[in-house]
Amino acid sequence: MNEAICVSVEHHGPERCEVTVAGELDVLTAMELRHVLQEAIATARVTVVDLSRLQFCDCTGLSALLAAHRVAKERGTALRLRAVPYPLARLLRLTRTGSVFAIDPAPAPAPAPAPLHRRA
């Protein structure tokens, strides 16, 4: 595995697969993500790509995501992006490819526990 990227896969039966991408998605790491996404798409009806820990994405990384979208569409499955960070959101906007993807917002953080009140 490339040191600049960490890709993990969590299967939730045949219905859903979650792929988490952390680090830098670029010309050196995009092929790895392509392979992982193709395998995930082949095994699940919905593949969710969690990008909340993505630090960088260039056009090669975007190409890997677009290729995965095409494969999912051909197979009749869905590819969803979650928690798209600003640099990728900007790239999607500049290339006018954002509307291609179903994009989920980042999950809301868990509420902080209520402070304990002491009586004197």
Coordinates of C-alpha atoms in Angstrom, one line a residue:
M1 CA 0.0 0.0 0.0
N2 CA 1.2 3.5 -0.8
E3 CA 2.3 5.6 2.2
A4 CA 0.5 8.7 1.0
I5 CA -2.9 7.1 1.0
C6 CA -4.8 4.7 3.3
V7 CA -7.9 3.0 1.9
S8 CA -10.0 0.8 4.1
V9 CA -13.1 -1.2 3.2
E10 CA -16.0 -2.3 5.5
H11 CA -18.6 -4.6 4.0
H12 CA -22.2 -4.4 5.4
G13 CA -23.5 -7.5 3.6
P14 CA -24.5 -7.4 -0.1
E15 CA -26.4 -4.2 0.3
R16 CA -23.7 -1.7 1.3
C17 CA -19.9 -1.3 1.3
E18 CA -18.1 1.6 2.9
V19 CA -14.7 2.7 1.5
T20 CA -12.7 5.2 3.6
V21 CA -10.0 7.2 2.0
A22 CA -7.4 9.1 4.0
G23 CA -4.3 11.0 2.8
E24 CA -3.5 12.1 -0.7
L25 CA -5.3 11.0 -3.9
D26 CA -3.1 11.7 -6.8
V27 CA -1.2 10.3 -9.8
L28 CA 0.8 8.0 -7.4
T29 CA -2.2 6.6 -5.5
A30 CA -5.2 6.8 -7.8
M31 CA -4.7 3.3 -9.3
E32 CA -4.9 1.7 -5.8
L33 CA -8.3 3.4 -5.2
R34 CA -9.5 2.4 -8.6
H35 CA -8.9 -1.3 -7.8
V36 CA -10.5 -1.1 -4.3
L37 CA -13.6 0.7 -5.7
Q38 CA -14.0 -1.8 -8.5
E39 CA -14.0 -4.6 -6.0
A40 CA -16.4 -2.8 -3.7
I41 CA -18.8 -2.0 -6.5
A42 CA -18.8 -5.7 -7.6
T43 CA -19.8 -6.9 -4.2
A44 CA -22.4 -4.3 -3.0
R45 CA -25.5 -2.5 -4.3
V46 CA -24.4 0.7 -2.7
T47 CA -20.8 1.8 -2.3
V48 CA -20.2 4.8 0.0
V49 CA -16.8 6.5 -0.3
D50 CA -16.0 8.4 2.9
L51 CA -13.7 11.2 2.0
S52 CA -13.7 13.0 5.4
R53 CA -9.9 12.3 5.9
L54 CA -8.9 13.1 2.3
Q55 CA -6.2 15.8 2.4
F56 CA -5.5 16.3 -1.3
C57 CA -7.0 15.2 -4.7
D58 CA -5.7 16.0 -8.2
C59 CA -7.3 15.3 -11.6
T60 CA -6.0 11.7 -11.5
G61 CA -7.9 11.1 -8.3
L62 CA -11.0 12.7 -9.7
S63 CA -10.6 10.4 -12.7
A64 CA -10.5 7.4 -10.4
L65 CA -13.8 8.5 -8.8
L66 CA -15.4 9.2 -12.2
A67 CA -14.3 5.7 -13.5
A68 CA -15.9 4.1 -10.4
H69 CA -19.1 6.0 -11.0
R70 CA -19.2 4.7 -14.6
V71 CA -18.6 1.1 -13.5
A72 CA -21.3 1.4 -10.8
K73 CA -23.8 2.9 -13.3
E74 CA -23.0 0.1 -15.8
R75 CA -23.7 -2.5 -13.1
G76 CA -26.9 -0.9 -11.9
T77 CA -25.4 -0.1 -8.5
A78 CA -24.8 3.2 -6.7
L79 CA -21.7 5.0 -5.8
R80 CA -22.1 7.8 -3.1
L81 CA -19.5 10.2 -1.9
R82 CA -19.6 11.3 1.8
A83 CA -18.0 14.2 3.5
V84 CA -16.3 15.7 0.4
P85 CA -13.5 18.0 1.6
Y86 CA -13.2 21.6 0.2
P87 CA -10.3 20.8 -2.2
L88 CA -12.2 18.0 -3.9
A89 CA -15.5 20.0 -3.8
R90 CA -13.6 22.8 -5.6
L91 CA -12.2 20.4 -8.2
L92 CA -15.7 19.0 -8.8
R93 CA -17.1 22.6 -9.2
L94 CA -14.3 23.7 -11.5
T95 CA -14.6 20.6 -13.7
R96 CA -18.4 20.7 -13.6
T97 CA -18.5 17.1 -12.5
G98 CA -20.1 17.5 -9.1
S99 CA -23.6 16.8 -10.4
V100 CA -22.4 13.3 -11.6
F101 CA -22.1 12.1 -8.0
A102 CA -24.6 11.5 -5.2
I103 CA -23.0 13.4 -2.3
D104 CA -23.9 12.8 1.3
P105 CA -22.9 15.4 4.0
A106 CA -20.5 14.4 6.8
P107 CA -22.3 12.8 9.6
A108 CA -23.1 15.1 12.5
P109 CA -20.7 14.9 15.4
A110 CA -22.1 13.2 18.5
P111 CA -23.5 15.7 21.0
A112 CA -21.2 16.6 23.9
P113 CA -22.3 15.1 27.2
A114 CA -24.2 17.5 29.4
P115 CA -22.1 19.0 32.2
L116 CA -22.6 17.5 35.6
H117 CA -24.1 19.9 38.2
R118 CA -23.1 19.6 41.8
R119 CA -25.1 20.8 44.6
A120 CA -23.3 22.5 47.4

